């Protein structure tokens, strides 16, 4: 047993892991996720299923960490922006697209943000136009956590 593993033997259940240094295991799931992301020809929705408190949110926190993502992403891939949304933040299609657009814009360098949003009024009907501009330069990976919440909300 390594020193790192010995430190973790005293596991105490808590909320999702936020610090990537505290996340361990799940290497096959991490590899599978990044194999999909690194395949530039693939648009592949994926779902992560498991019982409550199984570590799904911790996994999403880990793979959406910018340092982790950039260290595993192949260098020849198109610049990729990872957006991690929690379903409890959105309750309508409009709120989903607003939250998504805000997160995308937060991830862009200021020069691109200014250029891409010139035609964006903030209205959901304009999103298609500026998102197409954005997708010419970037790949967007959206991680939607607690999707089942959307299925059960009115």
Backbone as a printed PyTorch tensor [residue, N CA C, xyz], in Angstrom:
tensor([[[  0.8520,  -1.1710,   0.0000],
         [  0.0000,   0.0000,   0.0000],
         [  0.9030,   1.2400,   0.0000]],

        [[  0.6200,   2.1830,  -0.9060],
         [  1.4370,   3.3900,  -0.9870],
         [  1.0690,   4.3530,   0.1400]],

        [[  1.9540,   5.3210,   0.3880],
         [  1.6710,   6.3150,   1.4200],
         [  0.3970,   7.0850,   1.1050]],

        [[  0.2010,   7.3760,  -0.1830],
         [ -0.9910,   8.1010,  -0.5930],
         [ -2.2530,   7.3080,  -0.2520]],

        [[ -2.2180,   5.9900,  -0.4720],
         [ -3.3710,   5.1460,  -0.1660],
         [ -3.5770,   5.0400,   1.3380]],

        [[ -2.4930,   4.9680,   2.1080],
         [ -2.6200,   4.8770,   3.5620],
         [ -3.3320,   6.0990,   4.1200]],

        [[ -3.0330,   7.2640,   3.5340],
         [ -3.6860,   8.4810,   3.9930],
         [ -5.1890,   8.4200,   3.7570]],

        [[ -5.6280,   7.6920,   2.7570],
         [ -7.0370,   7.6680,   2.3740],
         [ -7.8230,   6.5310,   3.0250]],

        [[ -7.1650,   5.6940,   3.7850],
         [ -7.8630,   4.5750,   4.4190],
         [ -8.9180,   5.0860,   5.3890]],

        [[ -8.6630,   6.2040,   6.0050],
         [ -9.6060,   6.7700,   6.9600],
         [-10.6590,   7.6050,   6.2380]],

        [[-11.3160,   6.9920,   5.2870],
         [-12.3270,   7.6750,   4.4770],
         [-13.5110,   8.0650,   5.3460]],

        [[-13.9020,   9.3120,   5.2160],
         [-15.0840,   9.8150,   5.9110],
         [-16.0340,  10.3340,   4.8450]],

        [[-17.2340,   9.7650,   4.7650],
         [-18.1770,  10.2320,   3.7470],
         [-18.4300,  11.7340,   3.8930]],

        [[-18.4160,  12.4020,   2.7810],
         [-18.6680,  13.8410,   2.7790],
         [-19.2620,  14.1940,   1.4300]],

        [[-19.2500,  15.4650,   1.1090],
         [-19.7620,  15.9000,  -0.1860],
         [-18.8150,  15.5100,  -1.2930]],

        [[-19.1240,  15.9070,  -2.5170],
         [-18.2790,  15.5700,  -3.6640],
         [-16.8560,  16.1070,  -3.5060]],

        [[-15.9110,  15.3650,  -4.0510],
         [-14.5110,  15.7730,  -4.0530],
         [-14.3600,  16.9130,  -5.0530]],

        [[-13.7370,  17.9940,  -4.6100],
         [-13.5440,  19.1450,  -5.4940],
         [-12.0920,  19.2900,  -5.9180]],

        [[-11.1680,  18.9590,  -5.0550],
         [ -9.7430,  19.0870,  -5.3460],
         [ -9.2730,  17.8440,  -6.1000]],

        [[ -8.7200,  18.0040,  -7.3020],
         [ -8.2830,  16.8400,  -8.0810],
         [ -7.2590,  15.9730,  -7.3410]],

        [[ -6.4910,  16.5670,  -6.4530],
         [ -5.4960,  15.7930,  -5.6990],
         [ -6.1530,  14.8190,  -4.7300]],

        [[ -7.4060,  15.0610,  -4.3970],
         [ -8.1280,  14.1840,  -3.4820],
         [ -8.9220,  13.0980,  -4.2130]],

        [[ -8.8940,  13.1330,  -5.5250],
         [ -9.6430,  12.1580,  -6.3280],
         [ -8.6970,  11.0420,  -6.7450]],

        [[ -9.1220,   9.8090,  -6.5760],
         [ -8.2800,   8.6960,  -7.0040],
         [ -9.1600,   7.5660,  -7.5030]],

        [[ -8.5220,   6.6690,  -8.2530],
         [ -9.2580,   5.5460,  -8.8290],
         [ -9.9720,   5.9560, -10.1040]],

        [[-10.8490,   5.1060, -10.5820],
         [-11.6610,   5.3470, -11.7700],
         [-10.8400,   5.5790, -13.0360]],

        [[ -9.6170,   5.0210, -13.0760],
         [ -8.7390,   5.2900, -14.2110],
         [ -9.3450,   4.8160, -15.5280]],

        [[-10.0370,   3.6930, -15.5320],
         [-10.6230,   3.2180, -16.7900],
         [-11.7210,   4.1620, -17.2760]],

        [[-12.5090,   4.7140, -16.3590],
         [-13.5530,   5.6700, -16.7490],
         [-12.9230,   6.9670, -17.2600]],

        [[-11.8420,   7.4060, -16.6160],
         [-11.1340,   8.6090, -17.0580],
         [-10.5710,   8.3870, -18.4550]],

        [[ -9.9270,   7.2430, -18.6590],
         [ -9.3610,   6.9290, -19.9810],
         [-10.4420,   6.8910, -21.0510]],

        [[-11.5630,   6.2530, -20.7480],
         [-12.6520,   6.1490, -21.7190],
         [-13.1960,   7.5320, -22.0670]],

        [[-13.3690,   8.3720, -21.0520],
         [-13.8620,   9.7280, -21.3040],
         [-12.9050,  10.4910, -22.2240]],

        [[-11.6160,  10.4750, -21.9010],
         [-10.6580,  11.2480, -22.7000],
         [-10.3990,  10.6240, -24.0650]],

        [[-10.5630,   9.3120, -24.2030],
         [-10.4850,   8.6990, -25.5370],
         [-11.5760,   9.2840, -26.4280]],

        [[-12.7580,   9.4450, -25.8660],
         [-13.8740,  10.0200, -26.6160],
         [-13.6070,  11.4790, -26.9510]],

        [[-13.1610,  12.2530, -25.9730],
         [-12.9070,  13.6770, -26.1950],
         [-11.7680,  13.8810, -27.1840]],

        [[-10.7450,  13.0430, -27.1030],
         [ -9.5900,  13.1970, -27.9860],
         [ -9.8630,  12.7500, -29.4160]],

        [[-10.9530,  12.0390, -29.6500],
         [-11.3180,  11.6290, -31.0000],
         [-12.0510,  12.7920, -31.6570]],

        [[-11.3410,  13.5300, -32.4850],
         [-11.9090,  14.7490, -33.0630],
         [-13.0690,  14.4800, -34.0170]],

        [[-13.2410,  13.2530, -34.4480],
         [-14.3390,  12.9200, -35.3550],
         [-15.5960,  12.4890, -34.6210]],

        [[-15.5450,  12.5080, -33.3100],
         [-16.6460,  11.9280, -32.5630],
         [-17.4500,  12.9870, -31.8300]],

        [[-18.7400,  12.9410, -32.0320],
         [-19.6590,  13.6820, -31.1880],
         [-20.4280,  12.6000, -30.4590]],

        [[-20.1260,  12.4260, -29.2070],
         [-20.6770,  11.2640, -28.5180],
         [-21.2050,  11.6320, -27.1400]],

        [[-22.5170,  11.8040, -27.0340],
         [-23.0610,  12.0020, -25.6880],
         [-22.7490,  10.7740, -24.8310]],

        [[-22.3700,  11.0150, -23.6270],
         [-22.0730,   9.9360, -22.6780],
         [-22.8570,  10.1850, -21.4090]],

        [[-23.1950,   9.1320, -20.7250],
         [-23.8520,   9.3050, -19.4320],
         [-23.0750,   8.5260, -18.3900]],

        [[-23.0720,   9.0650, -17.2260],
         [-22.4170,   8.4320, -16.0880],
         [-23.5260,   8.1230, -15.1030]],

        [[-23.7200,   6.8410, -14.8740],
         [-24.8270,   6.4310, -14.0150],
         [-24.2950,   5.7600, -12.7680]],

        [[-25.0500,   5.8680, -11.7240],
         [-24.6960,   5.2040, -10.4850],
         [-25.6700,   5.6020,  -9.4000]],

        [[-25.6370,   4.8480,  -8.3310],
         [-26.5100,   5.1490,  -7.2060],
         [-26.0760,   6.4580,  -6.5690]],

        [[-26.9360,   7.0090,  -5.7770],
         [-26.6390,   8.2450,  -5.0760],
         [-25.3670,   8.0940,  -4.2440]],

        [[-24.5010,   9.1120,  -4.2900],
         [-23.2610,   9.1930,  -3.5110],
         [-22.2030,   8.1760,  -3.9610]],

        [[-22.3000,   7.7630,  -5.2320],
         [-21.3190,   6.8070,  -5.7650],
         [-20.0560,   7.4870,  -6.2830]],

        [[-20.0830,   8.8240,  -6.4090],
         [-18.9100,   9.5460,  -6.8780],
         [-19.0510,  10.1610,  -8.2570]],

        [[-20.2600,  10.2290,  -8.7710],
         [-20.4670,  10.7830, -10.1220],
         [-20.0600,  12.2590, -10.1900]],

        [[-20.4950,  13.0460,  -9.2210],
         [-20.1460,  14.4710,  -9.2080],
         [-18.6540,  14.6550,  -8.9840]],

        [[-18.0600,  13.8500,  -8.1360],
         [-16.6050,  13.9240,  -7.9200],
         [-15.8670,  13.6380,  -9.2220]],

        [[-16.3410,  12.6460,  -9.9670],
         [-15.7460,  12.3110, -11.2610],
         [-15.8470,  13.5030, -12.2150]],

        [[-17.0250,  14.1140, -12.2980],
         [-17.2130,  15.2690, -13.1810],
         [-16.3540,  16.4480, -12.7270]],

        [[-16.2530,  16.6490, -11.4210],
         [-15.3750,  17.7130, -10.9120],
         [-13.9350,  17.4620, -11.3470]],

        [[-13.5170,  16.2140, -11.2750],
         [-12.1400,  15.8670, -11.6330],
         [-11.8800,  16.1160, -13.1180]],

        [[-12.7170,  15.5470, -13.9730],
         [-12.4460,  15.6560, -15.4120],
         [-12.6870,  17.0630, -15.9450]],

        [[-13.4670,  17.8700, -15.2380],
         [-13.7040,  19.2330, -15.7080],
         [-12.6790,  20.2260, -15.1670]],

        [[-11.8030,  19.7850, -14.2830],
         [-10.7450,  20.6600, -13.7870],
         [ -9.8420,  21.0360, -14.9560]],

        [[ -9.6170,  22.3210, -15.1480],
         [ -8.8770,  22.7990, -16.3130],
         [ -7.4670,  22.2100, -16.3900]],

        [[ -6.7760,  22.1180, -15.2600],
         [ -5.4150,  21.5710, -15.2670],
         [ -5.4180,  20.0890, -15.6410]],

        [[ -6.3560,  19.3390, -15.0720],
         [ -6.4630,  17.9100, -15.3910],
         [ -6.8110,  17.7460, -16.8630]],

        [[ -7.8130,  18.4780, -17.3110],
         [ -8.2810,  18.3500, -18.6810],
         [ -7.1640,  18.6670, -19.6680]],

        [[ -6.4810,  19.7820, -19.4490],
         [ -5.4190,  20.1830, -20.3640],
         [ -4.2360,  19.2190, -20.3460]],

        [[ -3.9960,  18.5580, -19.2110],
         [ -2.8630,  17.6260, -19.1360],
         [ -3.1380,  16.3130, -19.8600]],

        [[ -4.4040,  15.9570, -20.0340],
         [ -4.7450,  14.6830, -20.6690],
         [ -5.1740,  14.8680, -22.1180]],

        [[ -5.6730,  16.0510, -22.4510],
         [ -6.1240,  16.3180, -23.8150],
         [ -4.9430,  16.2680, -24.7760]],

        [[ -5.1260,  15.6250, -25.9040],
         [ -4.0590,  15.5520, -26.8980],
         [ -3.7500,  16.9480, -27.4260]],

        [[ -2.4610,  17.2700, -27.6060],
         [ -2.0950,  18.6260, -28.0250],
         [ -2.6020,  19.0190, -29.4130]],

        [[ -2.8160,  18.0520, -30.2970],
         [ -3.2290,  18.4120, -31.6580],
         [ -4.7410,  18.6300, -31.7810]],

        [[ -5.4760,  18.4580, -30.7090],
         [ -6.9180,  18.6720, -30.8040],
         [ -7.2330,  20.1590, -30.8090]],

        [[ -8.3800,  20.4710, -31.3590],
         [ -8.8720,  21.8450, -31.3850],
         [ -8.9830,  22.3370, -29.9400]],

        [[ -8.7060,  23.6100, -29.6720],
         [ -8.8600,  24.0930, -28.2900],
         [-10.2470,  23.7310, -27.7580]],

        [[-10.2760,  23.2010, -26.5720],
         [-11.5110,  22.6800, -25.9990],
         [-11.8400,  23.4110, -24.7080]],

        [[-13.0890,  23.7610, -24.5620],
         [-13.5730,  24.3970, -23.3400],
         [-14.5570,  23.4460, -22.6780]],

        [[-14.3410,  23.1960, -21.4020],
         [-15.1940,  22.2840, -20.6430],
         [-16.1580,  23.1030, -19.8040]],

        [[-17.4260,  22.7900, -19.9370],
         [-18.4680,  23.4820, -19.1950],
         [-19.1430,  22.4560, -18.2850]],

        [[-19.1220,  22.7030, -16.9910],
         [-19.7370,  21.8010, -16.0160],
         [-20.9380,  22.5220, -15.4170]],

        [[-22.1210,  22.0330, -15.7420],
         [-23.3670,  22.6020, -15.2190],
         [-24.0420,  21.5930, -14.3090]],

        [[-24.6380,  22.0960, -13.2640],
         [-25.4310,  21.2390, -12.3800],
         [-26.8910,  21.4760, -12.7270]],

        [[-27.6410,  20.4150, -12.9130],
         [-29.0350,  20.5300, -13.3560],
         [-29.8880,  21.3520, -12.3940]],

        [[-29.5100,  21.3990, -11.1390],
         [-30.3000,  22.1890, -10.1820],
         [-30.1790,  23.6880, -10.4510]],

        [[-29.2050,  24.0830, -11.2720],
         [-29.0470,  25.4910, -11.6390],
         [-30.0280,  25.9040, -12.7200]],

        [[-30.6360,  24.9310, -13.3960],
         [-31.5100,  25.2330, -14.5260],
         [-32.8460,  24.5290, -14.3340]],

        [[-33.9010,  25.2160, -14.7090],
         [-35.2090,  24.5750, -14.5680],
         [-36.0690,  24.7090, -15.8200]],

        [[-35.5660,  25.4260, -16.8030],
         [-36.2760,  25.5670, -18.0800],
         [-35.2420,  25.5020, -19.1990]],

        [[-35.6770,  25.2290, -20.4000],
         [-34.7170,  25.2560, -21.5220],
         [-34.0090,  26.6060, -21.6240]],

        [[-34.7410,  27.6940, -21.4120],
         [-34.1360,  29.0230, -21.5080],
         [-33.0520,  29.1960, -20.4460]],

        [[-33.3330,  28.7890, -19.2090],
         [-32.3230,  28.9520, -18.1490],
         [-31.1090,  28.0620, -18.4210]],

        [[-31.3310,  26.9010, -19.0460],
         [-30.2070,  26.0450, -19.4170],
         [-29.3000,  26.7570, -20.4230]],

        [[-29.9010,  27.3190, -21.4860],
         [-29.1010,  27.9680, -22.5170],
         [-28.4360,  29.2510, -22.0040]],

        [[-29.0910,  29.9540, -21.1150],
         [-28.4690,  31.1440, -20.5260],
         [-27.2740,  30.7330, -19.6720]],

        [[-27.4570,  29.7260, -18.8170],
         [-26.3470,  29.2570, -17.9690],
         [-25.2040,  28.7320, -18.8340]],

        [[-25.5400,  27.9870, -19.8770],
         [-24.5270,  27.4530, -20.7770],
         [-23.7590,  28.5820, -21.4670]],

        [[-24.4720,  29.5640, -21.9760],
         [-23.7990,  30.6610, -22.6760],
         [-22.9080,  31.4560, -21.7300]],

        [[-23.3530,  31.6970, -20.5150],
         [-22.5270,  32.4180, -19.5430],
         [-21.2570,  31.6320, -19.2520]],

        [[-21.3820,  30.3240, -19.0440],
         [-20.2000,  29.4990, -18.7500],
         [-19.2280,  29.4410, -19.9180]],

        [[-19.7630,  29.3450, -21.1330],
         [-18.8840,  29.3320, -22.3040],
         [-18.1180,  30.6480, -22.3820]],

        [[-18.8330,  31.7410, -22.2580],
         [-18.1900,  33.0470, -22.3580],
         [-17.1400,  33.2500, -21.2620]],

        [[-17.3970,  32.7250, -20.0720],
         [-16.4170,  32.8320, -18.9880],
         [-15.1110,  32.1170, -19.3320]],

        [[-15.1970,  31.0720, -20.1280],
         [-14.0240,  30.2630, -20.4720],
         [-13.2000,  30.8210, -21.6420]],

        [[-13.7760,  31.7230, -22.4010],
         [-13.0780,  32.2350, -23.5850],
         [-12.1060,  33.3460, -23.2050]],

        [[-10.9940,  33.4240, -23.9410],
         [-10.1170,  34.5880, -23.7630],
         [-10.8860,  35.8600, -24.1040]],

        [[-10.4950,  36.9620, -23.4990],
         [-11.2460,  38.2050, -23.6650],
         [-11.3810,  38.6340, -25.1220]],

        [[-10.3390,  38.4640, -25.9090],
         [-10.4160,  38.8810, -27.3180],
         [-11.4850,  38.0900, -28.0690]],

        [[-11.5260,  36.7830, -27.8410],
         [-12.5570,  35.9610, -28.4930],
         [-13.9360,  36.2860, -27.9350]],

        [[-14.0110,  36.4900, -26.6510],
         [-15.2890,  36.8130, -26.0140],
         [-15.8750,  38.0760, -26.6520]],

        [[-15.0540,  39.0800, -26.8440],
         [-15.5340,  40.3330, -27.4370],
         [-15.9500,  40.1450, -28.8870]],

        [[-15.1660,  39.3860, -29.6500],
         [-15.4680,  39.1640, -31.0630],
         [-16.7280,  38.3160, -31.2390]],

        [[-16.8050,  37.2370, -30.5020],
         [-17.9270,  36.3050, -30.6690],
         [-19.2460,  36.9180, -30.2240]],

        [[-19.2090,  37.7530, -29.1990],
         [-20.4630,  38.2720, -28.6560],
         [-20.9440,  39.5540, -29.3180]],

        [[-20.2450,  40.0330, -30.3210],
         [-20.7000,  41.2490, -31.0050],
         [-22.1370,  41.1120, -31.4870]],

        [[-22.4890,  39.9260, -31.9670],
         [-23.8370,  39.7180, -32.5020],
         [-24.7830,  39.0920, -31.4770]],

        [[-24.3350,  38.9750, -30.2300],
         [-25.1630,  38.2940, -29.2200],
         [-25.8380,  39.3200, -28.3230]],

        [[-27.1410,  39.3600, -28.3830],
         [-27.9050,  40.3250, -27.5900],
         [-28.2280,  39.7830, -26.1970]],

        [[-27.9450,  38.5110, -25.9760],
         [-28.3290,  37.8870, -24.7120],
         [-29.6370,  37.1160, -24.8450]],

        [[-30.2890,  37.2760, -25.9790],
         [-31.5280,  36.5670, -26.2220],
         [-31.2130,  35.1600, -26.7150]],

        [[-32.0070,  34.2140, -26.2940],
         [-31.7650,  32.8120, -26.6460],
         [-31.7990,  32.6050, -28.1600]],

        [[-32.5540,  33.4400, -28.8860],
         [-32.6350,  33.2750, -30.3420],
         [-31.3200,  33.6220, -31.0320]],

        [[-30.4670,  34.4190, -30.3800],
         [-29.1620,  34.7710, -30.9400],
         [-28.0880,  33.7430, -30.6260]],

        [[-28.3950,  32.8330, -29.7350],
         [-27.3690,  31.9000, -29.2830],
         [-26.8280,  31.0580, -30.4360]],

        [[-27.6920,  30.6510, -31.3230],
         [-27.2730,  29.8270, -32.4510],
         [-26.1600,  30.5060, -33.2500]],

        [[-26.3060,  31.7880, -33.4970],
         [-25.3310,  32.5290, -34.2950],
         [-23.9810,  32.6040, -33.6130]],

        [[-23.9580,  33.0340, -32.3620],
         [-22.6610,  33.1900, -31.7100],
         [-22.0470,  31.8450, -31.3470]],

        [[-22.8830,  30.8290, -31.0870],
         [-22.3400,  29.5030, -30.7830],
         [-21.6500,  28.9200, -32.0190]],

        [[-22.2120,  29.1320, -33.1940],
         [-21.5590,  28.6700, -34.4270],
         [-20.2030,  29.3410, -34.6020]],

        [[-20.1260,  30.6300, -34.2880],
         [-18.8410,  31.3350, -34.3440],
         [-17.8480,  30.7190, -33.3620]],

        [[-18.3330,  30.4390, -32.2020],
         [-17.4880,  29.8620, -31.1590],
         [-16.9890,  28.4770, -31.5640]],

        [[-17.8680,  27.6790, -32.1480],
         [-17.5110,  26.3090, -32.5140],
         [-16.5550,  26.2360, -33.7020]],

        [[-16.4140,  27.3200, -34.4440],
         [-15.4150,  27.3370, -35.5130],
         [-14.0070,  27.2910, -34.9390]],

        [[-13.8450,  27.8310, -33.7460],
         [-12.5300,  27.9340, -33.1410],
         [-12.3170,  26.9440, -31.9860]],

        [[-13.3820,  26.5790, -31.2890],
         [-13.2770,  25.7430, -30.0830],
         [-14.2060,  24.5370, -30.1720]],

        [[-13.8140,  23.5010, -29.4490],
         [-14.7550,  22.4150, -29.1610],
         [-15.2990,  22.6800, -27.7740]],

        [[-16.5720,  22.4090, -27.5880],
         [-17.2090,  22.6210, -26.2970],
         [-17.6290,  21.2470, -25.7580]],

        [[-17.1980,  20.9580, -24.5420],
         [-17.6180,  19.7310, -23.8650],
         [-18.5070,  20.1650, -22.7050]],

        [[-19.7540,  19.7260, -22.7240],
         [-20.7000,  20.0940, -21.6750],
         [-20.9210,  18.8810, -20.7770]],

        [[-20.6700,  19.0800, -19.4930],
         [-20.9120,  18.0490, -18.4900],
         [-22.1170,  18.5030, -17.6760]],

        [[-23.2000,  17.7740, -17.7680],
         [-24.4280,  18.1280, -17.0570],
         [-24.6020,  17.1570, -15.8970]],

        [[-24.4780,  17.6860, -14.7060],
         [-24.5450,  16.8810, -13.4910],
         [-25.9810,  16.8370, -12.9750]],

        [[-26.3600,  15.7280, -12.3980],
         [-27.6790,  15.5270, -11.7920],
         [-28.7980,  15.7010, -12.8150]],

        [[-28.5840,  15.1160, -13.9860],
         [-29.5620,  15.2110, -15.0690],
         [-30.9220,  14.6910, -14.6280]],

        [[-30.9360,  13.7010, -13.7500],
         [-32.2040,  13.1350, -13.2860],
         [-33.0610,  14.1890, -12.5990]],

        [[-32.4400,  15.2290, -12.0570],
         [-33.1770,  16.3280, -11.4490],
         [-34.0930,  16.9870, -12.4850]],

        [[-33.5870,  17.1560, -13.7090],
         [-34.3940,  17.7560, -14.7780],
         [-35.5810,  16.8690, -15.1430]],

        [[-35.3630,  15.5710, -15.0790],
         [-36.4410,  14.6510, -15.4470],
         [-37.5980,  14.6810, -14.4570]],

        [[-37.2860,  15.0290, -13.2150],
         [-38.3020,  14.9940, -12.1590],
         [-38.8280,  16.3730, -11.7850]],

        [[-38.3120,  17.4300, -12.4190],
         [-38.7930,  18.7660, -12.0860],
         [-39.9710,  19.1170, -12.9750]],

        [[-40.8550,  19.9560, -12.4830],
         [-42.0810,  20.2850, -13.2520],
         [-41.7990,  21.0710, -14.5080]]])
